[in-house]
Short mmCIF file of N, CA, C and O in Angstrom, two decimals:
data_model
loop_
_atom_site.label_atom_id
_atom_site.label_comp_id
_atom_site.label_asym_id
_atom_site.label_seq_id
_atom_site.Cartn_x
_atom_site.Cartn_y
_atom_site.Cartn_z
N UNK A 211 31.57 -6.33 43.58
CA UNK A 211 30.72 -5.17 43.52
C UNK A 211 30.34 -4.83 42.08
O UNK A 211 29.20 -4.49 41.81
N UNK A 212 31.32 -4.92 41.19
CA UNK A 212 31.08 -4.62 39.80
C UNK A 212 30.11 -5.63 39.18
O UNK A 212 29.25 -5.27 38.38
N UNK A 213 30.22 -6.89 39.58
CA UNK A 213 29.31 -7.93 39.08
C UNK A 213 27.88 -7.70 39.55
O UNK A 213 26.93 -7.91 38.79
N UNK A 214 27.73 -7.27 40.79
CA UNK A 214 26.40 -7.01 41.33
C UNK A 214 25.76 -5.83 40.60
O UNK A 214 24.58 -5.87 40.23
N UNK A 215 26.54 -4.78 40.37
CA UNK A 215 26.04 -3.61 39.64
C UNK A 215 25.64 -3.98 38.20
O UNK A 215 24.59 -3.56 37.72
N UNK A 216 26.42 -4.81 37.56
CA UNK A 216 26.12 -5.26 36.20
C UNK A 216 24.84 -6.11 36.19
O UNK A 216 23.99 -5.97 35.32
N UNK A 217 24.71 -6.96 37.18
CA UNK A 217 23.53 -7.81 37.29
C UNK A 217 22.27 -6.96 37.51
O UNK A 217 21.24 -7.18 36.86
N UNK A 218 22.34 -5.99 38.41
CA UNK A 218 21.20 -5.12 38.66
C UNK A 218 20.83 -4.31 37.42
O UNK A 218 19.64 -4.18 37.09
N UNK A 219 21.82 -3.78 36.75
CA UNK A 219 21.57 -3.01 35.54
C UNK A 219 20.93 -3.89 34.46
O UNK A 219 19.99 -3.47 33.78
N UNK A 220 21.39 -5.13 34.34
CA UNK A 220 20.81 -6.06 33.36
C UNK A 220 19.35 -6.36 33.70
O UNK A 220 18.49 -6.40 32.81
N UNK A 221 19.05 -6.57 34.97
CA UNK A 221 17.68 -6.85 35.38
C UNK A 221 16.76 -5.66 35.10
O UNK A 221 15.62 -5.84 34.66
N UNK A 222 17.26 -4.45 35.34
CA UNK A 222 16.45 -3.26 35.07
C UNK A 222 16.18 -3.13 33.58
O UNK A 222 15.05 -2.86 33.16
N UNK A 223 17.18 -3.35 32.75
CA UNK A 223 17.01 -3.25 31.29
C UNK A 223 16.03 -4.30 30.80
O UNK A 223 15.13 -4.01 29.99
N UNK A 224 16.15 -5.52 31.30
CA UNK A 224 15.24 -6.59 30.89
C UNK A 224 13.81 -6.26 31.34
O UNK A 224 12.86 -6.43 30.59
N UNK A 225 13.65 -5.79 32.57
CA UNK A 225 12.33 -5.43 33.09
C UNK A 225 11.68 -4.32 32.28
O UNK A 225 10.50 -4.39 31.94
N UNK A 226 12.45 -3.29 31.94
CA UNK A 226 11.91 -2.18 31.13
C UNK A 226 11.54 -2.68 29.74
O UNK A 226 10.52 -2.29 29.18
N UNK A 227 12.35 -3.57 29.20
CA UNK A 227 12.08 -4.11 27.88
C UNK A 227 10.76 -4.89 27.86
O UNK A 227 9.93 -4.71 26.97
N UNK A 228 10.54 -5.75 28.86
CA UNK A 228 9.29 -6.50 28.93
C UNK A 228 8.10 -5.58 29.15
O UNK A 228 7.04 -5.77 28.58
N UNK A 229 8.28 -4.58 29.99
CA UNK A 229 7.19 -3.66 30.28
C UNK A 229 6.80 -2.87 29.04
O UNK A 229 5.64 -2.69 28.75
N UNK A 230 7.77 -2.41 28.27
CA UNK A 230 7.45 -1.63 27.09
C UNK A 230 6.79 -2.49 26.02
O UNK A 230 5.93 -2.04 25.29
N UNK A 231 7.17 -3.77 25.93
CA UNK A 231 6.52 -4.67 24.96
C UNK A 231 5.08 -4.93 25.35
O UNK A 231 4.21 -5.02 24.50
N UNK A 232 4.80 -5.05 26.63
CA UNK A 232 3.44 -5.35 27.08
C UNK A 232 2.51 -4.16 26.89
O UNK A 232 1.35 -4.32 26.57
N UNK A 233 3.01 -2.96 27.08
CA UNK A 233 2.12 -1.79 27.02
C UNK A 233 2.14 -1.09 25.67
O UNK A 233 1.36 -0.20 25.43
N UNK A 234 3.04 -1.48 24.77
CA UNK A 234 3.12 -0.78 23.50
C UNK A 234 2.07 -1.23 22.48
O UNK A 234 1.85 -0.57 21.49
N UNK A 235 1.42 -2.36 22.72
CA UNK A 235 0.43 -2.87 21.79
C UNK A 235 -0.96 -2.75 22.40
O UNK A 235 -1.32 -3.53 23.25
N UNK A 236 -1.73 -1.76 21.95
CA UNK A 236 -3.09 -1.66 22.48
C UNK A 236 -3.94 -2.80 21.95
O UNK A 236 -3.59 -3.43 20.94
N UNK A 237 -5.06 -3.11 22.60
CA UNK A 237 -5.86 -4.25 22.19
C UNK A 237 -6.39 -4.15 20.76
O UNK A 237 -6.63 -5.15 20.12
N UNK A 238 -6.56 -2.95 20.24
CA UNK A 238 -7.10 -2.78 18.90
C UNK A 238 -6.07 -2.12 18.01
O UNK A 238 -6.35 -1.15 17.33
N UNK A 239 -4.86 -2.66 17.99
CA UNK A 239 -3.76 -2.00 17.29
C UNK A 239 -3.85 -2.14 15.78
O UNK A 239 -3.20 -1.40 15.06
N UNK A 240 -4.62 -3.09 15.27
CA UNK A 240 -4.65 -3.31 13.83
C UNK A 240 -5.52 -2.30 13.09
O UNK A 240 -5.40 -2.14 11.89
N UNK A 241 -6.43 -1.67 13.81
CA UNK A 241 -7.34 -0.73 13.16
C UNK A 241 -6.91 0.70 13.46
O UNK A 241 -6.88 1.12 14.60
N UNK A 242 -6.55 1.42 12.44
CA UNK A 242 -6.23 2.82 12.63
C UNK A 242 -7.43 3.67 12.26
O UNK A 242 -8.49 3.16 11.88
N UNK A 243 -7.28 4.95 12.36
CA UNK A 243 -8.40 5.87 12.11
C UNK A 243 -8.92 5.74 10.68
O UNK A 243 -10.12 5.84 10.43
N UNK A 244 -8.02 5.48 9.72
CA UNK A 244 -8.43 5.36 8.32
C UNK A 244 -9.27 4.11 8.10
O UNK A 244 -10.24 4.13 7.34
N UNK A 245 -8.87 3.02 8.76
CA UNK A 245 -9.64 1.78 8.65
C UNK A 245 -11.06 1.95 9.21
O UNK A 245 -12.04 1.52 8.61
N UNK A 246 -11.14 2.60 10.36
CA UNK A 246 -12.45 2.81 10.98
C UNK A 246 -13.31 3.73 10.13
O UNK A 246 -14.51 3.50 9.98
N UNK A 247 -12.70 4.77 9.56
CA UNK A 247 -13.46 5.69 8.70
C UNK A 247 -13.93 4.96 7.44
O UNK A 247 -15.09 5.11 7.02
N UNK A 248 -13.06 4.17 6.86
CA UNK A 248 -13.43 3.40 5.68
C UNK A 248 -14.54 2.40 5.98
O UNK A 248 -15.45 2.19 5.17
N UNK A 249 -14.48 1.81 7.16
CA UNK A 249 -15.52 0.88 7.57
C UNK A 249 -16.86 1.60 7.72
O UNK A 249 -17.90 1.10 7.31
N UNK A 250 -16.83 2.80 8.28
CA UNK A 250 -18.05 3.59 8.44
C UNK A 250 -18.66 3.98 7.10
O UNK A 250 -19.89 3.93 6.93
N UNK A 251 -17.82 4.32 6.15
CA UNK A 251 -18.30 4.67 4.81
C UNK A 251 -18.93 3.46 4.15
O UNK A 251 -20.01 3.55 3.54
N UNK A 252 -18.28 2.31 4.28
CA UNK A 252 -18.82 1.08 3.68
C UNK A 252 -20.17 0.72 4.31
O UNK A 252 -21.08 0.26 3.61
N UNK A 253 -20.31 0.94 5.62
CA UNK A 253 -21.59 0.66 6.29
C UNK A 253 -22.68 1.59 5.75
O UNK A 253 -23.80 1.15 5.46
N UNK A 254 -22.35 2.87 5.57
CA UNK A 254 -23.34 3.82 5.02
C UNK A 254 -23.77 3.41 3.62
O UNK A 254 -24.96 3.44 3.29
N UNK A 255 -22.80 3.04 2.79
CA UNK A 255 -23.13 2.60 1.44
C UNK A 255 -23.97 1.33 1.47
O UNK A 255 -24.92 1.17 0.69
N UNK A 256 -23.62 0.42 2.37
CA UNK A 256 -24.37 -0.82 2.51
C UNK A 256 -25.81 -0.59 2.96
O UNK A 256 -26.73 -1.23 2.46
N UNK A 257 -26.00 0.36 3.90
CA UNK A 257 -27.36 0.68 4.35
C UNK A 257 -28.20 1.21 3.20
O UNK A 257 -29.37 0.84 3.05
N UNK A 258 -27.60 2.08 2.39
CA UNK A 258 -28.32 2.61 1.22
C UNK A 258 -28.74 1.48 0.28
O UNK A 258 -29.89 1.45 -0.18
N UNK A 259 -27.82 0.57 0.00
CA UNK A 259 -28.13 -0.55 -0.87
C UNK A 259 -29.22 -1.44 -0.26
O UNK A 259 -30.14 -1.89 -0.95
N UNK A 260 -29.12 -1.67 1.04
CA UNK A 260 -30.10 -2.52 1.73
C UNK A 260 -31.49 -1.91 1.64
O UNK A 260 -32.47 -2.61 1.35
N UNK A 261 -31.59 -0.61 1.89
CA UNK A 261 -32.89 0.06 1.86
C UNK A 261 -33.44 0.19 0.43
O UNK A 261 -34.64 0.37 0.25
N UNK A 262 -32.57 0.07 -0.56
CA UNK A 262 -33.01 0.07 -1.96
C UNK A 262 -33.42 -1.33 -2.41
O UNK A 262 -33.88 -1.51 -3.53
N UNK A 263 -33.23 -2.31 -1.53
CA UNK A 263 -33.62 -3.68 -1.87
C UNK A 263 -32.50 -4.53 -2.44
O UNK A 263 -32.71 -5.68 -2.80
N UNK A 264 -31.29 -3.99 -2.52
CA UNK A 264 -30.14 -4.72 -3.04
C UNK A 264 -29.41 -5.39 -1.87
O UNK A 264 -28.36 -4.94 -1.43
N UNK A 265 -30.00 -6.48 -1.38
CA UNK A 265 -29.47 -7.16 -0.19
C UNK A 265 -28.08 -7.73 -0.43
O UNK A 265 -27.20 -7.60 0.42
N UNK A 266 -27.87 -8.37 -1.55
CA UNK A 266 -26.55 -8.97 -1.82
C UNK A 266 -25.46 -7.91 -1.98
O UNK A 266 -24.35 -8.08 -1.50
N UNK A 267 -25.78 -6.81 -2.64
CA UNK A 267 -24.82 -5.71 -2.76
C UNK A 267 -24.51 -5.11 -1.40
O UNK A 267 -23.35 -4.77 -1.11
N UNK A 268 -25.54 -4.98 -0.57
CA UNK A 268 -25.34 -4.47 0.78
C UNK A 268 -24.45 -5.41 1.59
O UNK A 268 -23.55 -4.96 2.32
N UNK A 269 -24.69 -6.70 1.45
CA UNK A 269 -23.90 -7.69 2.17
C UNK A 269 -22.42 -7.57 1.82
O UNK A 269 -21.55 -7.66 2.69
N UNK A 270 -22.13 -7.34 0.55
CA UNK A 270 -20.74 -7.16 0.12
C UNK A 270 -20.13 -5.94 0.82
O UNK A 270 -19.00 -6.00 1.30
N UNK A 271 -20.87 -4.84 0.89
CA UNK A 271 -20.37 -3.63 1.54
C UNK A 271 -20.14 -3.86 3.03
O UNK A 271 -19.15 -3.41 3.60
N UNK A 272 -21.07 -4.56 3.69
CA UNK A 272 -20.92 -4.81 5.12
C UNK A 272 -19.73 -5.73 5.41
O UNK A 272 -19.00 -5.54 6.38
N UNK A 273 -19.51 -6.70 4.52
CA UNK A 273 -18.34 -7.57 4.69
C UNK A 273 -17.05 -6.79 4.43
O UNK A 273 -16.03 -7.04 5.08
N UNK A 274 -17.10 -5.87 3.49
CA UNK A 274 -15.95 -4.99 3.23
C UNK A 274 -15.64 -4.17 4.48
O UNK A 274 -14.49 -4.01 4.86
N UNK A 275 -16.68 -3.67 5.11
CA UNK A 275 -16.52 -2.90 6.34
C UNK A 275 -15.90 -3.76 7.44
O UNK A 275 -15.00 -3.32 8.15
N UNK A 276 -16.38 -4.98 7.56
CA UNK A 276 -15.87 -5.90 8.58
C UNK A 276 -14.41 -6.26 8.32
O UNK A 276 -13.64 -6.44 9.25
N UNK A 277 -14.03 -6.34 7.06
CA UNK A 277 -12.63 -6.62 6.72
C UNK A 277 -11.72 -5.47 7.13
O UNK A 277 -10.58 -5.68 7.53
N UNK A 278 -12.24 -4.25 7.06
CA UNK A 278 -11.45 -3.07 7.45
C UNK A 278 -11.38 -2.91 8.95
O UNK A 278 -10.37 -2.46 9.49
N UNK A 279 -12.47 -3.24 9.63
CA UNK A 279 -12.51 -3.08 11.09
C UNK A 279 -13.30 -4.24 11.67
O UNK A 279 -14.52 -4.22 11.72
N UNK A 280 -12.56 -5.28 12.10
CA UNK A 280 -13.20 -6.53 12.50
C UNK A 280 -13.97 -6.44 13.82
O UNK A 280 -14.73 -7.34 14.14
N UNK A 281 -13.81 -5.36 14.57
CA UNK A 281 -14.52 -5.21 15.84
C UNK A 281 -15.77 -4.34 15.71
O UNK A 281 -16.25 -3.79 16.69
N UNK A 282 -16.31 -4.22 14.51
CA UNK A 282 -17.47 -3.39 14.27
C UNK A 282 -18.75 -4.14 14.59
O UNK A 282 -19.14 -5.07 13.87
N UNK A 283 -19.42 -3.73 15.66
CA UNK A 283 -20.69 -4.36 16.01
C UNK A 283 -21.75 -3.98 14.98
O UNK A 283 -22.64 -4.78 14.67
N UNK A 284 -21.66 -2.77 14.42
CA UNK A 284 -22.61 -2.34 13.39
C UNK A 284 -22.51 -3.20 12.13
O UNK A 284 -23.54 -3.58 11.56
N UNK A 285 -21.31 -3.47 11.68
CA UNK A 285 -21.14 -4.30 10.48
C UNK A 285 -21.71 -5.69 10.73
O UNK A 285 -22.41 -6.25 9.87
N UNK A 286 -21.44 -6.24 11.90
CA UNK A 286 -21.97 -7.57 12.24
C UNK A 286 -23.50 -7.55 12.28
O UNK A 286 -24.15 -8.48 11.81
N UNK A 287 -24.07 -6.48 12.84
CA UNK A 287 -25.52 -6.37 12.89
C UNK A 287 -26.12 -6.35 11.48
O UNK A 287 -27.07 -7.06 11.19
N UNK A 288 -25.54 -5.53 10.61
CA UNK A 288 -26.10 -5.40 9.26
C UNK A 288 -25.89 -6.67 8.43
O UNK A 288 -26.73 -7.01 7.59
N UNK A 289 -24.80 -7.38 8.66
CA UNK A 289 -24.62 -8.67 8.00
C UNK A 289 -25.71 -9.63 8.46
O UNK A 289 -26.30 -10.37 7.66
N UNK A 290 -26.02 -9.59 9.76
CA UNK A 290 -27.09 -10.43 10.30
C UNK A 290 -28.43 -10.08 9.65
O UNK A 290 -29.22 -10.97 9.31
N UNK A 291 -28.69 -8.79 9.47
CA UNK A 291 -29.93 -8.35 8.80
C UNK A 291 -30.01 -8.90 7.37
O UNK A 291 -31.05 -9.41 6.96
N UNK A 292 -28.91 -8.78 6.65
CA UNK A 292 -28.88 -9.27 5.26
C UNK A 292 -29.09 -10.78 5.22
O UNK A 292 -29.88 -11.28 4.40
N UNK A 293 -28.41 -11.50 6.09
CA UNK A 293 -28.53 -12.95 6.09
C UNK A 293 -29.95 -13.38 6.44
O UNK A 293 -30.48 -14.33 5.87
N UNK A 294 -30.59 -12.66 7.36
CA UNK A 294 -31.97 -12.97 7.72
C UNK A 294 -32.88 -12.76 6.51
O UNK A 294 -33.73 -13.59 6.20
N UNK A 295 -32.68 -11.66 5.82
CA UNK A 295 -33.49 -11.35 4.65
C UNK A 295 -33.28 -12.37 3.54
O UNK A 295 -34.18 -12.64 2.75
N UNK A 296 -32.09 -12.96 3.49
CA UNK A 296 -31.78 -14.00 2.50
C UNK A 296 -32.17 -15.40 2.99
O UNK A 296 -31.81 -16.39 2.36
N UNK A 297 -32.86 -15.47 4.12
CA UNK A 297 -33.35 -16.72 4.71
C UNK A 297 -32.22 -17.62 5.23
O UNK A 297 -32.42 -18.83 5.35
N UNK A 298 -31.08 -17.05 5.54
CA UNK A 298 -29.97 -17.80 6.14
C UNK A 298 -30.00 -17.51 7.64
O UNK A 298 -29.20 -16.74 8.17
N UNK A 299 -30.96 -18.14 8.32
CA UNK A 299 -31.24 -17.80 9.71
C UNK A 299 -30.12 -18.19 10.67
O UNK A 299 -29.84 -17.48 11.62
N UNK A 300 -29.47 -19.32 10.40
CA UNK A 300 -28.35 -19.74 11.25
C UNK A 300 -27.18 -18.78 11.17
O UNK A 300 -26.57 -18.43 12.19
N UNK A 301 -26.87 -18.33 9.97
CA UNK A 301 -25.77 -17.37 9.78
C UNK A 301 -26.16 -16.03 10.39
O UNK A 301 -25.34 -15.37 11.03
N UNK A 302 -27.42 -15.65 10.23
CA UNK A 302 -27.91 -14.41 10.83
C UNK A 302 -27.73 -14.46 12.35
O UNK A 302 -27.26 -13.49 12.96
N UNK A 303 -28.09 -15.58 12.92
CA UNK A 303 -27.96 -15.75 14.37
C UNK A 303 -26.50 -15.65 14.81
O UNK A 303 -26.19 -15.02 15.83
N UNK A 304 -25.61 -16.22 14.02
CA UNK A 304 -24.16 -16.15 14.32
C UNK A 304 -23.70 -14.69 14.39
O UNK A 304 -23.02 -14.28 15.33
N UNK A 305 -24.08 -13.91 13.39
CA UNK A 305 -23.65 -12.51 13.36
C UNK A 305 -24.36 -11.66 14.42
O UNK A 305 -23.78 -10.71 14.94
N UNK A 306 -25.59 -12.01 14.75
CA UNK A 306 -26.28 -11.34 15.86
C UNK A 306 -25.50 -11.53 17.15
O UNK A 306 -25.27 -10.58 17.91
N UNK A 307 -25.10 -12.76 17.40
CA UNK A 307 -24.37 -13.08 18.62
C UNK A 307 -23.02 -12.36 18.67
O UNK A 307 -22.61 -11.87 19.73
N UNK A 308 -22.35 -12.27 17.54
CA UNK A 308 -21.07 -11.55 17.50
C UNK A 308 -21.30 -10.07 17.80
O UNK A 308 -20.57 -9.46 18.58
N UNK A 309 -22.33 -9.48 17.18
CA UNK A 309 -22.61 -8.06 17.40
C UNK A 309 -22.94 -7.80 18.87
O UNK A 309 -22.48 -6.81 19.46
N UNK A 310 -23.72 -8.68 19.48
CA UNK A 310 -24.09 -8.51 20.89
C UNK A 310 -22.87 -8.68 21.78
O UNK A 310 -22.70 -7.95 22.75
N UNK A 311 -22.01 -9.62 21.42
CA UNK A 311 -20.79 -9.82 22.20
C UNK A 311 -19.89 -8.58 22.14
O UNK A 311 -19.30 -8.18 23.14
N UNK A 312 -19.80 -7.96 20.97
CA UNK A 312 -18.97 -6.77 20.81
C UNK A 312 -19.58 -5.55 21.51
O UNK A 312 -18.86 -4.70 22.02
N UNK A 313 -20.91 -5.45 21.48
CA UNK A 313 -21.58 -4.29 22.07
C UNK A 313 -22.99 -4.68 22.51
O UNK A 313 -23.94 -4.57 21.73
N UNK A 314 -23.14 -5.12 23.77
CA UNK A 314 -24.44 -5.59 24.25
C UNK A 314 -25.53 -4.51 24.23
O UNK A 314 -26.71 -4.82 24.22
N UNK A 315 -25.15 -3.26 24.20
CA UNK A 315 -26.12 -2.16 24.21
C UNK A 315 -26.22 -1.49 22.85
O UNK A 315 -26.57 -0.32 22.77
N UNK A 316 -25.93 -2.22 21.79
CA UNK A 316 -25.93 -1.67 20.44
C UNK A 316 -27.26 -0.99 20.13
O UNK A 316 -27.32 0.20 19.88
N UNK A 317 -28.33 -1.74 20.13
CA UNK A 317 -29.69 -1.21 19.99
C UNK A 317 -30.66 -2.36 20.21
O UNK A 317 -30.27 -3.52 20.22
N UNK A 318 -31.92 -2.03 20.38
CA UNK A 318 -32.89 -3.10 20.64
C UNK A 318 -33.17 -3.92 19.39
O UNK A 318 -33.59 -5.07 19.48
N UNK A 319 -32.90 -3.35 18.22
CA UNK A 319 -33.16 -4.08 16.97
C UNK A 319 -32.35 -5.36 16.87
O UNK A 319 -32.81 -6.34 16.29
N UNK A 320 -31.15 -5.37 17.44
CA UNK A 320 -30.32 -6.57 17.38
C UNK A 320 -30.97 -7.71 18.15
O UNK A 320 -30.94 -8.87 17.73
N UNK A 321 -31.64 -7.39 19.26
CA UNK A 321 -32.31 -8.42 20.04
C UNK A 321 -33.60 -8.88 19.36
O UNK A 321 -33.96 -10.05 19.42
N UNK A 322 -34.28 -7.96 18.69
CA UNK A 322 -35.47 -8.34 17.91
C UNK A 322 -35.06 -9.28 16.78
O UNK A 322 -35.68 -10.34 16.57
N UNK A 323 -34.00 -8.93 16.07
CA UNK A 323 -33.50 -9.77 14.98
C UNK A 323 -33.06 -11.13 15.51
O UNK A 323 -33.37 -12.17 14.91
N UNK A 324 -32.38 -11.13 16.65
CA UNK A 324 -31.95 -12.40 17.25
C UNK A 324 -33.16 -13.25 17.62
O UNK A 324 -33.17 -14.46 17.38
N UNK A 325 -34.20 -12.61 18.17
CA UNK A 325 -35.41 -13.34 18.51
C UNK A 325 -36.09 -13.92 17.28
O UNK A 325 -36.56 -15.06 17.28
N UNK A 326 -36.13 -13.14 16.20
CA UNK A 326 -36.74 -13.62 14.96
C UNK A 326 -35.95 -14.79 14.37
O UNK A 326 -36.53 -15.78 13.91
N UNK A 327 -34.63 -14.68 14.39
CA UNK A 327 -33.78 -15.76 13.86
C UNK A 327 -33.92 -17.01 14.72
O UNK A 327 -34.03 -18.13 14.18
N UNK A 328 -33.94 -16.83 16.04
CA UNK A 328 -34.14 -17.98 16.94
C UNK A 328 -35.49 -18.63 16.65
O UNK A 328 -35.60 -19.86 16.60
N UNK A 329 -36.51 -17.82 16.46
CA UNK A 329 -37.85 -18.35 16.16
C UNK A 329 -37.84 -19.16 14.87
O UNK A 329 -38.40 -20.26 14.80
N UNK A 330 -37.20 -18.63 13.84
CA UNK A 330 -37.12 -19.34 12.55
C UNK A 330 -36.35 -20.65 12.67
O UNK A 330 -36.60 -21.59 11.93
N UNK A 331 -35.38 -20.68 13.62
CA UNK A 331 -34.58 -21.88 13.82
C UNK A 331 -35.27 -22.87 14.76
O UNK A 331 -34.74 -23.94 15.04
N UNK A 332 -36.44 -22.49 15.28
CA UNK A 332 -37.18 -23.37 16.17
C UNK A 332 -36.74 -23.30 17.62
O UNK A 332 -37.13 -24.13 18.44
N UNK A 333 -35.95 -22.29 17.96
CA UNK A 333 -35.47 -22.11 19.34
C UNK A 333 -36.39 -21.11 20.04
O UNK A 333 -36.04 -19.95 20.24
N UNK A 334 -37.57 -21.58 20.41
CA UNK A 334 -38.60 -20.68 20.90
C UNK A 334 -38.26 -20.06 22.25
O UNK A 334 -38.56 -18.88 22.49
N UNK A 335 -37.62 -20.83 23.15
CA UNK A 335 -37.24 -20.27 24.45
C UNK A 335 -36.21 -19.16 24.28
O UNK A 335 -36.32 -18.11 24.91
N UNK A 336 -35.21 -19.39 23.42
CA UNK A 336 -34.19 -18.37 23.16
C UNK A 336 -34.80 -17.15 22.50
O UNK A 336 -34.42 -16.02 22.78
N UNK A 337 -35.77 -17.38 21.61
CA UNK A 337 -36.44 -16.27 20.92
C UNK A 337 -37.17 -15.41 21.94
O UNK A 337 -37.10 -14.17 21.88
N UNK A 338 -37.86 -16.04 22.86
CA UNK A 338 -38.61 -15.31 23.88
C UNK A 338 -37.67 -14.49 24.76
O UNK A 338 -37.95 -13.32 25.06
N UNK A 339 -36.54 -15.06 25.13
CA UNK A 339 -35.55 -14.34 25.96
C UNK A 339 -35.02 -13.13 25.21
O UNK A 339 -34.92 -12.04 25.78
N UNK A 340 -34.68 -13.29 23.93
CA UNK A 340 -34.15 -12.17 23.14
C UNK A 340 -35.19 -11.08 22.98
O UNK A 340 -34.87 -9.89 23.10
N UNK A 341 -36.43 -11.46 22.74
CA UNK A 341 -37.48 -10.45 22.57
C UNK A 341 -37.80 -9.73 23.88
O UNK A 341 -38.09 -8.54 23.88
N UNK A 342 -37.69 -10.44 24.99
CA UNK A 342 -37.87 -9.79 26.31
C UNK A 342 -36.74 -8.79 26.55
O UNK A 342 -36.96 -7.72 27.09
N UNK A 343 -35.54 -9.16 26.15
CA UNK A 343 -34.39 -8.26 26.28
C UNK A 343 -34.61 -7.00 25.45
O UNK A 343 -34.32 -5.88 25.89
N UNK A 344 -35.15 -7.15 24.24
CA UNK A 344 -35.44 -6.00 23.38
C UNK A 344 -36.49 -5.12 24.04
O UNK A 344 -36.41 -3.89 23.96
N UNK A 345 -37.46 -5.74 24.66
CA UNK A 345 -38.53 -4.99 25.31
C UNK A 345 -38.02 -4.17 26.48
O UNK A 345 -38.51 -3.07 26.75
N UNK A 346 -36.97 -4.68 27.17
CA UNK A 346 -36.38 -3.98 28.31
C UNK A 346 -35.58 -2.75 27.89
O UNK A 346 -35.41 -1.83 28.67
N UNK A 347 -35.09 -2.74 26.67
CA UNK A 347 -34.21 -1.65 26.23
C UNK A 347 -34.97 -0.39 25.90
O UNK A 347 -36.03 -0.30 25.52
#
């Protein structure tokens, strides 16, 4: 009887231990509120630089933002914008796809940019699909 009670108690402790390990780590545990706020500030600074014509400076800020919060669809979008402006259409397309994967409803501009990058890469069918998607939004 004592062995059975010990065995049951051990199983309960092990079960609780596994359950607490599985639920204690949220999917976005690496980014805290300070990281997200810092990422937002870096995006704002990057937008200002971008609109002033300082594309490379803006790109640095957007990458800084992405380093602080890697799940930022906005940072990925703005990196794609910078890369497109720098004529790096393949890299722009890569970041467009990441931004869309993170947030498919980000804004219609991401689909316009994706269509433009696809067009520059000679992917006319993909460009048409992206631009139709932008038109639907």
